Amino acid sequence: MSEAVIEVRDLKAQFGSHVVYENLNLDVYRGEILGVVGGSGTGKSVLLRSIAGLLTPAAGSVRMLGLDMQSASEAERQALSDRVGVMFQDGALFSSLTVVENVEVPLHAIEGLTAETKEALARLKVSLSGLPWNAGDKYPSSLSGGMRKRAGLARALARDPEIVFLDEPTAGLDPIGAAAFDDLIFDLSRSLGLTTFLVTHDLDTLYSVCDRVAVLAERHVYATGTLEDMREIGHPWIQEYFNGPRARAVSTKPAPDQSAEDS
């Protein structure tokens, strides 16, 4: 088994009297693409933000890249954030900045980089995200939804992270755009050696990108495993999701190439 780079133990998220999940346990292994799914309100995005350090859990622990997030000092958490990238569902771009300037934002925290170096690195990430050469000088308002998502991904990759968190990366995209973005995620994850934590509701993404799936149900991670494993689990929501007509149609697609992980 590969090294666990994220270890979640007995995690609880609560807002007022509302408990989103509790006693939640999950391991994420180096180099894998993990898809997190669940019904509406099960806390998928809350879990992503809790693990990434953007929300403080009500209880439990998160260890990421060997660091206990709950007991870590501010300096340790900042050092860890340099090794992690986050892409939000809507891109979360600054509307007053160009795409290149948005991607430069995480680079400003690196001491000693000249303005020219920051711009060159930002343009490299923009290119990696599959945006056209002239997109870097445009503002978010002039971009399509798919282009904004790619710009958000470029910013998540700005500091060469080891782990990337993607929140509903294909939400709102047409089928062709979503398929192209799935291919981009898979190719970048494999070529850059990323560990990818991906929240999605998109069956196409699960089948074309993910190595494993974690299902949130009944206020915890109910099951983890391959897509084949999911089809054998008797939970009603899991059965409907992974064995329904839509899933049967999507499951005819080829599984992702595991050679990079197995080599």
PDB file of C-alpha atoms in Angstrom:
ATOM      1  CA  MET A   1       0.000   0.000   0.000  1.00  0.00           C
ATOM      2  CA  SER A   2       1.249   3.497  -0.812  1.00  0.00           C
ATOM      3  CA  GLU A   3       2.035   6.062   1.869  1.00  0.00           C
ATOM      4  CA  ALA A   4      -0.972   7.818   3.371  1.00  0.00           C
ATOM      5  CA  VAL A   5      -0.365  11.550   2.890  1.00  0.00           C
ATOM      6  CA  ILE A   6      -3.723  12.501   4.428  1.00  0.00           C
ATOM      7  CA  GLU A   7      -5.012  10.757   7.554  1.00  0.00           C
ATOM      8  CA  VAL A   8      -8.396  11.797   8.943  1.00  0.00           C
ATOM      9  CA  ARG A   9      -9.517  10.378  12.266  1.00  0.00           C
ATOM     10  CA  ASP A  10     -12.857  10.770  14.065  1.00  0.00           C
ATOM     11  CA  LEU A  11     -13.530  14.097  12.340  1.00  0.00           C
ATOM     12  CA  LYS A  12     -16.649  16.066  13.220  1.00  0.00           C
ATOM     13  CA  ALA A  13     -18.107  19.132  11.518  1.00  0.00           C
ATOM     14  CA  GLN A  14     -20.889  21.036  13.208  1.00  0.00           C
ATOM     15  CA  PHE A  15     -22.572  24.384  12.565  1.00  0.00           C
ATOM     16  CA  GLY A  16     -24.661  25.394  15.550  1.00  0.00           C
ATOM     17  CA  SER A  17     -26.793  22.391  16.422  1.00  0.00           C
ATOM     18  CA  HIS A  18     -26.450  20.882  12.955  1.00  0.00           C
ATOM     19  CA  VAL A  19     -23.931  18.028  12.758  1.00  0.00           C
ATOM     20  CA  VAL A  20     -22.721  17.595   9.184  1.00  0.00           C
ATOM     21  CA  TYR A  21     -20.645  14.502   9.873  1.00  0.00           C
ATOM     22  CA  GLU A  22     -18.954  12.836  12.847  1.00  0.00           C
ATOM     23  CA  ASN A  23     -16.598   9.932  13.564  1.00  0.00           C
ATOM     24  CA  LEU A  24     -15.341  10.339  10.005  1.00  0.00           C
ATOM     25  CA  ASN A  25     -12.204   8.422   9.049  1.00  0.00           C
ATOM     26  CA  LEU A  26     -10.355   8.525   5.743  1.00  0.00           C
ATOM     27  CA  ASP A  27      -6.891   7.891   4.302  1.00  0.00           C
ATOM     28  CA  VAL A  28      -5.655   9.380   1.031  1.00  0.00           C
ATOM     29  CA  TYR A  29      -2.581   7.775  -0.527  1.00  0.00           C
ATOM     30  CA  ARG A  30       0.306   9.423  -2.317  1.00  0.00           C
ATOM     31  CA  GLY A  31      -0.184   9.745  -6.049  1.00  0.00           C
ATOM     32  CA  GLU A  32      -3.826   8.669  -6.153  1.00  0.00           C
ATOM     33  CA  ILE A  33      -6.853  10.525  -7.463  1.00  0.00           C
ATOM     34  CA  LEU A  34      -9.597  10.119  -4.864  1.00  0.00           C
ATOM     35  CA  GLY A  35     -13.148  11.053  -5.795  1.00  0.00           C
ATOM     36  CA  VAL A  36     -15.442  12.048  -2.927  1.00  0.00           C
ATOM     37  CA  VAL A  37     -19.164  11.668  -3.570  1.00  0.00           C
ATOM     38  CA  GLY A  38     -22.359  11.763  -1.562  1.00  0.00           C
ATOM     39  CA  GLY A  39     -25.877  13.077  -1.560  1.00  0.00           C
ATOM     40  CA  SER A  40     -26.756  16.729  -1.181  1.00  0.00           C
ATOM     41  CA  GLY A  41     -25.901  18.040   2.266  1.00  0.00           C
ATOM     42  CA  THR A  42     -23.569  15.204   3.225  1.00  0.00           C
ATOM     43  CA  GLY A  43     -20.664  17.612   3.662  1.00  0.00           C
ATOM     44  CA  LYS A  44     -18.386  16.934   0.708  1.00  0.00           C
ATOM     45  CA  SER A  45     -17.149  20.504   0.346  1.00  0.00           C
ATOM     46  CA  VAL A  46     -17.058  20.936   4.127  1.00  0.00           C
ATOM     47  CA  LEU A  47     -14.789  17.897   4.340  1.00  0.00           C
ATOM     48  CA  LEU A  48     -12.497  19.284   1.647  1.00  0.00           C
ATOM     49  CA  ARG A  49     -12.200  22.608   3.453  1.00  0.00           C
ATOM     50  CA  SER A  50     -11.654  20.915   6.815  1.00  0.00           C
ATOM     51  CA  ILE A  51      -8.824  18.759   5.502  1.00  0.00           C
ATOM     52  CA  ALA A  52      -7.264  21.646   3.582  1.00  0.00           C
ATOM     53  CA  GLY A  53      -7.185  23.731   6.759  1.00  0.00           C
ATOM     54  CA  LEU A  54      -9.808  26.256   5.667  1.00  0.00           C
ATOM     55  CA  LEU A  55     -12.323  25.191   8.340  1.00  0.00           C
ATOM     56  CA  THR A  56     -11.676  24.154  11.934  1.00  0.00           C
ATOM     57  CA  PRO A  57     -13.362  20.835  12.757  1.00  0.00           C
ATOM     58  CA  ALA A  58     -15.461  20.489  15.898  1.00  0.00           C
ATOM     59  CA  ALA A  59     -13.558  17.336  16.862  1.00  0.00           C
ATOM     60  CA  GLY A  60     -11.107  14.807  15.509  1.00  0.00           C
ATOM     61  CA  SER A  61      -7.770  15.165  13.775  1.00  0.00           C
ATOM     62  CA  VAL A  62      -6.263  15.662  10.338  1.00  0.00           C
ATOM     63  CA  ARG A  63      -2.674  14.721   9.583  1.00  0.00           C
ATOM     64  CA  MET A  64      -1.382  15.905   6.230  1.00  0.00           C
ATOM     65  CA  LEU A  65       2.097  15.176   4.889  1.00  0.00           C
ATOM     66  CA  GLY A  66       3.077  14.114   8.407  1.00  0.00           C
ATOM     67  CA  LEU A  67       1.834  17.258  10.152  1.00  0.00           C
ATOM     68  CA  ASP A  68      -0.939  17.190  12.748  1.00  0.00           C
ATOM     69  CA  MET A  69      -3.079  20.111  11.625  1.00  0.00           C
ATOM     70  CA  GLN A  70      -4.712  20.623  15.033  1.00  0.00           C
ATOM     71  CA  SER A  71      -1.492  20.936  17.049  1.00  0.00           C
ATOM     72  CA  ALA A  72       0.685  22.587  14.397  1.00  0.00           C
ATOM     73  CA  SER A  73       2.020  26.089  14.893  1.00  0.00           C
ATOM     74  CA  GLU A  74       1.075  28.891  12.539  1.00  0.00           C
ATOM     75  CA  ALA A  75       4.534  28.687  10.952  1.00  0.00           C
ATOM     76  CA  GLU A  76       4.157  24.936  10.398  1.00  0.00           C
ATOM     77  CA  ARG A  77       0.711  25.385   8.870  1.00  0.00           C
ATOM     78  CA  GLN A  78       2.026  28.091   6.570  1.00  0.00           C
ATOM     79  CA  ALA A  79       4.887  25.858   5.454  1.00  0.00           C
ATOM     80  CA  LEU A  80       2.399  23.076   4.763  1.00  0.00           C
ATOM     81  CA  SER A  81       0.165  25.386   2.735  1.00  0.00           C
ATOM     82  CA  ASP A  82       3.087  25.854   0.340  1.00  0.00           C
ATOM     83  CA  ARG A  83       2.754  22.152  -0.525  1.00  0.00           C
ATOM     84  CA  VAL A  84      -1.017  22.210  -1.089  1.00  0.00           C
ATOM     85  CA  GLY A  85      -3.183  23.766  -3.805  1.00  0.00           C
ATOM     86  CA  VAL A  86      -6.943  24.350  -3.749  1.00  0.00           C
ATOM     87  CA  MET A  87      -9.284  24.948  -6.680  1.00  0.00           C
ATOM     88  CA  PHE A  88     -12.725  26.156  -5.654  1.00  0.00           C
ATOM     89  CA  GLN A  89     -15.877  25.322  -7.561  1.00  0.00           C
ATOM     90  CA  ASP A  90     -16.322  28.795  -9.028  1.00  0.00           C
ATOM     91  CA  GLY A  91     -12.618  29.446  -9.545  1.00  0.00           C
ATOM     92  CA  ALA A  92     -12.676  32.151  -6.817  1.00  0.00           C
ATOM     93  CA  LEU A  93     -10.657  34.477  -9.038  1.00  0.00           C
ATOM     94  CA  PHE A  94     -10.087  38.121  -8.166  1.00  0.00           C
ATOM     95  CA  SER A  95     -12.179  40.046 -10.680  1.00  0.00           C
ATOM     96  CA  SER A  96      -9.854  43.065 -10.666  1.00  0.00           C
ATOM     97  CA  LEU A  97      -6.799  40.993 -11.616  1.00  0.00           C
ATOM     98  CA  THR A  98      -5.882  39.394 -14.923  1.00  0.00           C
ATOM     99  CA  VAL A  99      -5.484  35.633 -15.119  1.00  0.00           C
ATOM    100  CA  VAL A 100      -1.695  35.898 -14.833  1.00  0.00           C
ATOM    101  CA  GLU A 101      -2.021  38.268 -11.870  1.00  0.00           C
ATOM    102  CA  ASN A 102      -4.432  35.834 -10.199  1.00  0.00           C
ATOM    103  CA  VAL A 103      -1.956  32.979 -10.631  1.00  0.00           C
ATOM    104  CA  GLU A 104       0.835  35.176  -9.266  1.00  0.00           C
ATOM    105  CA  VAL A 105      -1.002  35.741  -5.972  1.00  0.00           C
ATOM    106  CA  PRO A 106       0.294  32.565  -4.236  1.00  0.00           C
ATOM    107  CA  LEU A 107       3.805  33.372  -5.504  1.00  0.00           C
ATOM    108  CA  HIS A 108       3.968  36.680  -3.641  1.00  0.00           C
ATOM    109  CA  ALA A 109       4.651  34.794  -0.396  1.00  0.00           C
ATOM    110  CA  ILE A 110       7.903  33.375  -1.806  1.00  0.00           C
ATOM    111  CA  GLU A 111      10.781  35.635  -0.836  1.00  0.00           C
ATOM    112  CA  GLY A 112      13.387  36.527  -3.414  1.00  0.00           C
ATOM    113  CA  LEU A 113      11.310  36.080  -6.555  1.00  0.00           C
ATOM    114  CA  THR A 114      11.555  38.986  -8.957  1.00  0.00           C
ATOM    115  CA  ALA A 115       8.469  40.331 -10.685  1.00  0.00           C
ATOM    116  CA  GLU A 116       9.740  38.886 -13.963  1.00  0.00           C
ATOM    117  CA  THR A 117      10.175  35.419 -12.429  1.00  0.00           C
ATOM    118  CA  LYS A 118       6.699  35.490 -10.894  1.00  0.00           C
ATOM    119  CA  GLU A 119       5.166  36.404 -14.216  1.00  0.00           C
ATOM    120  CA  ALA A 120       7.126  33.713 -16.058  1.00  0.00           C
ATOM    121  CA  LEU A 121       6.064  31.060 -13.545  1.00  0.00           C
ATOM    122  CA  ALA A 122       2.446  32.217 -13.711  1.00  0.00           C
ATOM    123  CA  ARG A 123       2.418  32.061 -17.498  1.00  0.00           C
ATOM    124  CA  LEU A 124       3.874  28.557 -17.342  1.00  0.00           C
ATOM    125  CA  LYS A 125       1.015  27.417 -15.069  1.00  0.00           C
ATOM    126  CA  VAL A 126      -1.523  29.106 -17.332  1.00  0.00           C
ATOM    127  CA  SER A 127      -0.065  27.141 -20.231  1.00  0.00           C
ATOM    128  CA  LEU A 128      -0.173  23.902 -18.229  1.00  0.00           C
ATOM    129  CA  SER A 129      -3.867  24.472 -17.555  1.00  0.00           C
ATOM    130  CA  GLY A 130      -4.599  24.366 -21.284  1.00  0.00           C
ATOM    131  CA  LEU A 131      -5.637  27.993 -21.667  1.00  0.00           C
ATOM    132  CA  PRO A 132      -4.753  29.752 -24.952  1.00  0.00           C
ATOM    133  CA  TRP A 133      -1.606  31.889 -24.983  1.00  0.00           C
ATOM    134  CA  ASN A 134      -3.492  35.192 -24.815  1.00  0.00           C
ATOM    135  CA  ALA A 135      -5.772  34.231 -21.907  1.00  0.00           C
ATOM    136  CA  GLY A 136      -3.239  35.292 -19.289  1.00  0.00           C
ATOM    137  CA  ASP A 137      -3.827  38.970 -19.936  1.00  0.00           C
ATOM    138  CA  LYS A 138      -7.622  38.743 -19.777  1.00  0.00           C
ATOM    139  CA  TYR A 139      -9.847  39.443 -16.804  1.00  0.00           C
ATOM    140  CA  PRO A 140     -12.145  36.751 -15.379  1.00  0.00           C
ATOM    141  CA  SER A 141     -15.263  38.524 -16.618  1.00  0.00           C
ATOM    142  CA  SER A 142     -14.163  37.997 -20.221  1.00  0.00           C
ATOM    143  CA  LEU A 143     -13.603  34.250 -19.812  1.00  0.00           C
ATOM    144  CA  SER A 144     -16.025  31.376 -20.274  1.00  0.00           C
ATOM    145  CA  GLY A 145     -16.889  29.187 -17.297  1.00  0.00           C
ATOM    146  CA  GLY A 146     -14.512  26.485 -18.464  1.00  0.00           C
ATOM    147  CA  MET A 147     -11.670  28.969 -18.917  1.00  0.00           C
ATOM    148  CA  ARG A 148     -12.222  30.368 -15.426  1.00  0.00           C
ATOM    149  CA  LYS A 149     -11.980  26.858 -14.023  1.00  0.00           C
ATOM    150  CA  ARG A 150      -8.709  26.318 -15.862  1.00  0.00           C
ATOM    151  CA  ALA A 151      -7.420  29.619 -14.483  1.00  0.00           C
ATOM    152  CA  GLY A 152      -8.409  28.467 -11.003  1.00  0.00           C
ATOM    153  CA  LEU A 153      -6.528  25.229 -11.562  1.00  0.00           C
ATOM    154  CA  ALA A 154      -3.475  27.168 -12.769  1.00  0.00           C
ATOM    155  CA  ARG A 155      -3.503  29.163  -9.536  1.00  0.00           C
ATOM    156  CA  ALA A 156      -3.854  25.968  -7.467  1.00  0.00           C
ATOM    157  CA  LEU A 157      -0.717  24.668  -9.194  1.00  0.00           C
ATOM    158  CA  ALA A 158       1.227  27.914  -8.852  1.00  0.00           C
ATOM    159  CA  ARG A 159       3.577  26.696  -6.114  1.00  0.00           C
ATOM    160  CA  ASP A 160       4.108  23.157  -7.409  1.00  0.00           C
ATOM    161  CA  PRO A 161       1.998  21.478  -4.707  1.00  0.00           C
ATOM    162  CA  GLU A 162       2.172  17.835  -3.735  1.00  0.00           C
ATOM    163  CA  ILE A 163      -1.572  17.683  -2.978  1.00  0.00           C
ATOM    164  CA  VAL A 164      -4.392  19.437  -4.841  1.00  0.00           C
ATOM    165  CA  PHE A 165      -7.982  19.789  -3.686  1.00  0.00           C
ATOM    166  CA  LEU A 166     -10.587  20.236  -6.430  1.00  0.00           C
ATOM    167  CA  ASP A 167     -14.156  21.177  -5.499  1.00  0.00           C
ATOM    168  CA  GLU A 168     -16.657  20.145  -8.202  1.00  0.00           C
ATOM    169  CA  PRO A 169     -14.210  20.902 -11.033  1.00  0.00           C
ATOM    170  CA  THR A 170     -16.630  20.070 -13.862  1.00  0.00           C
ATOM    171  CA  ALA A 171     -19.815  21.555 -12.370  1.00  0.00           C
ATOM    172  CA  GLY A 172     -21.625  23.757 -14.877  1.00  0.00           C
ATOM    173  CA  LEU A 173     -19.581  22.650 -17.880  1.00  0.00           C
ATOM    174  CA  ASP A 174     -21.085  21.183 -21.038  1.00  0.00           C
ATOM    175  CA  PRO A 175     -20.251  17.498 -21.701  1.00  0.00           C
ATOM    176  CA  ILE A 176     -17.423  18.283 -24.133  1.00  0.00           C
ATOM    177  CA  GLY A 177     -15.851  20.845 -21.808  1.00  0.00           C
ATOM    178  CA  ALA A 178     -16.245  18.531 -18.810  1.00  0.00           C
ATOM    179  CA  ALA A 179     -14.580  15.633 -20.642  1.00  0.00           C
ATOM    180  CA  ALA A 180     -11.669  17.874 -21.655  1.00  0.00           C
ATOM    181  CA  PHE A 181     -11.271  19.039 -18.061  1.00  0.00           C
ATOM    182  CA  ASP A 182     -11.339  15.447 -16.817  1.00  0.00           C
ATOM    183  CA  ASP A 183      -8.520  14.610 -19.236  1.00  0.00           C
ATOM    184  CA  LEU A 184      -6.555  17.629 -18.001  1.00  0.00           C
ATOM    185  CA  ILE A 185      -6.930  16.605 -14.351  1.00  0.00           C
ATOM    186  CA  PHE A 186      -5.839  13.063 -15.078  1.00  0.00           C
ATOM    187  CA  ASP A 187      -2.860  14.066 -17.232  1.00  0.00           C
ATOM    188  CA  LEU A 188      -1.589  16.699 -14.795  1.00  0.00           C
ATOM    189  CA  SER A 189      -2.047  14.432 -11.769  1.00  0.00           C
ATOM    190  CA  ARG A 190      -0.011  11.687 -13.396  1.00  0.00           C
ATOM    191  CA  SER A 191       2.661  13.842 -15.061  1.00  0.00           C
ATOM    192  CA  LEU A 192       3.243  16.034 -11.990  1.00  0.00           C
ATOM    193  CA  GLY A 193       2.952  13.205  -9.461  1.00  0.00           C
ATOM    194  CA  LEU A 194       0.090  14.887  -7.632  1.00  0.00           C
ATOM    195  CA  THR A 195      -2.160  13.471  -4.973  1.00  0.00           C
ATOM    196  CA  THR A 196      -5.625  14.697  -5.953  1.00  0.00           C
ATOM    197  CA  PHE A 197      -8.615  15.011  -3.624  1.00  0.00           C
ATOM    198  CA  LEU A 198     -11.601  15.610  -5.854  1.00  0.00           C
ATOM    199  CA  VAL A 199     -15.154  16.389  -4.741  1.00  0.00           C
ATOM    200  CA  THR A 200     -17.619  15.657  -7.519  1.00  0.00           C
ATOM    201  CA  HIS A 201     -21.116  14.507  -8.378  1.00  0.00           C
ATOM    202  CA  ASP A 202     -20.134  13.700 -11.962  1.00  0.00           C
ATOM    203  CA  LEU A 203     -20.111   9.998 -12.799  1.00  0.00           C
ATOM    204  CA  ASP A 204     -18.092  10.681 -15.960  1.00  0.00           C
ATOM    205  CA  THR A 205     -15.340  12.193 -13.816  1.00  0.00           C
ATOM    206  CA  LEU A 206     -15.331   9.215 -11.473  1.00  0.00           C
ATOM    207  CA  TYR A 207     -14.993   6.703 -14.291  1.00  0.00           C
ATOM    208  CA  SER A 208     -12.476   8.616 -16.398  1.00  0.00           C
ATOM    209  CA  VAL A 209     -10.247  10.051 -13.670  1.00  0.00           C
ATOM    210  CA  CYS A 210     -10.476   8.477 -10.207  1.00  0.00           C
ATOM    211  CA  ASP A 211      -8.471   5.587  -8.783  1.00  0.00           C
ATOM    212  CA  ARG A 212     -10.688   5.234  -5.702  1.00  0.00           C
ATOM    213  CA  VAL A 213     -13.966   6.616  -4.420  1.00  0.00           C
ATOM    214  CA  ALA A 214     -15.030   7.653  -0.926  1.00  0.00           C
ATOM    215  CA  VAL A 215     -18.779   7.859  -0.273  1.00  0.00           C
ATOM    216  CA  LEU A 216     -20.203  10.178   2.382  1.00  0.00           C
ATOM    217  CA  ALA A 217     -23.441   8.844   3.831  1.00  0.00           C
ATOM    218  CA  GLU A 218     -25.054   8.651   7.267  1.00  0.00           C
ATOM    219  CA  ARG A 219     -22.727  11.365   8.618  1.00  0.00           C
ATOM    220  CA  HIS A 220     -19.426   9.618   7.901  1.00  0.00           C
ATOM    221  CA  VAL A 221     -17.375   7.986   5.160  1.00  0.00           C
ATOM    222  CA  TYR A 222     -19.610   4.989   4.594  1.00  0.00           C
ATOM    223  CA  ALA A 223     -17.370   3.225   2.079  1.00  0.00           C
ATOM    224  CA  THR A 224     -14.111   3.560   0.160  1.00  0.00           C
ATOM    225  CA  GLY A 225     -12.833   1.503  -2.727  1.00  0.00           C
ATOM    226  CA  THR A 226     -12.755   1.157  -6.467  1.00  0.00           C
ATOM    227  CA  LEU A 227     -15.755   1.760  -8.671  1.00  0.00           C
ATOM    228  CA  GLU A 228     -16.165  -2.003  -8.922  1.00  0.00           C
ATOM    229  CA  ASP A 229     -16.265  -2.190  -5.123  1.00  0.00           C
ATOM    230  CA  MET A 230     -18.981   0.472  -4.981  1.00  0.00           C
ATOM    231  CA  ARG A 231     -21.317  -1.560  -7.177  1.00  0.00           C
ATOM    232  CA  GLU A 232     -21.266  -4.402  -4.642  1.00  0.00           C
ATOM    233  CA  ILE A 233     -22.284  -2.300  -1.622  1.00  0.00           C
ATOM    234  CA  GLY A 234     -25.897  -2.668  -0.544  1.00  0.00           C
ATOM    235  CA  HIS A 235     -26.534   0.844   0.782  1.00  0.00           C
ATOM    236  CA  PRO A 236     -29.600   2.266  -1.074  1.00  0.00           C
ATOM    237  CA  TRP A 237     -27.978   5.548  -2.163  1.00  0.00           C
ATOM    238  CA  ILE A 238     -24.792   3.806  -3.280  1.00  0.00           C
ATOM    239  CA  GLN A 239     -26.786   1.234  -5.227  1.00  0.00           C
ATOM    240  CA  GLU A 240     -28.850   3.910  -6.949  1.00  0.00           C
ATOM    241  CA  TYR A 241     -25.812   6.037  -7.746  1.00  0.00           C
ATOM    242  CA  PHE A 242     -23.421   3.348  -8.976  1.00  0.00           C
ATOM    243  CA  ASN A 243     -25.870   0.840 -10.452  1.00  0.00           C
ATOM    244  CA  GLY A 244     -28.511   3.147 -11.921  1.00  0.00           C
ATOM    245  CA  PRO A 245     -29.063   3.659 -15.669  1.00  0.00           C
ATOM    246  CA  ARG A 246     -26.691   6.616 -15.835  1.00  0.00           C
ATOM    247  CA  ALA A 247     -23.915   4.679 -14.104  1.00  0.00           C
ATOM    248  CA  ARG A 248     -24.400   1.676 -16.388  1.00  0.00           C
ATOM    249  CA  ALA A 249     -24.025   3.911 -19.434  1.00  0.00           C
ATOM    250  CA  VAL A 250     -20.932   5.664 -18.118  1.00  0.00           C
ATOM    251  CA  SER A 251     -19.280   2.440 -16.915  1.00  0.00           C
ATOM    252  CA  THR A 252     -18.610   1.363 -20.494  1.00  0.00           C
ATOM    253  CA  LYS A 253     -15.848   3.972 -20.658  1.00  0.00           C
ATOM    254  CA  PRO A 254     -12.280   2.684 -20.217  1.00  0.00           C
ATOM    255  CA  ALA A 255     -10.800   2.936 -16.734  1.00  0.00           C
ATOM    256  CA  PRO A 256      -7.844   5.295 -16.144  1.00  0.00           C
ATOM    257  CA  ASP A 257      -4.378   3.970 -16.974  1.00  0.00           C
ATOM    258  CA  GLN A 258      -2.803   2.706 -13.760  1.00  0.00           C
ATOM    259  CA  SER A 259       0.651   2.114 -15.282  1.00  0.00           C
ATOM    260  CA  ALA A 260       2.110   5.315 -13.855  1.00  0.00           C
ATOM    261  CA  GLU A 261       1.149   4.281 -10.322  1.00  0.00           C
ATOM    262  CA  ASP A 262       2.154   0.667 -10.724  1.00  0.00           C
ATOM    263  CA  SER A 263       5.545   1.323 -12.285  1.00  0.00           C
TER     264      SER A 263
END
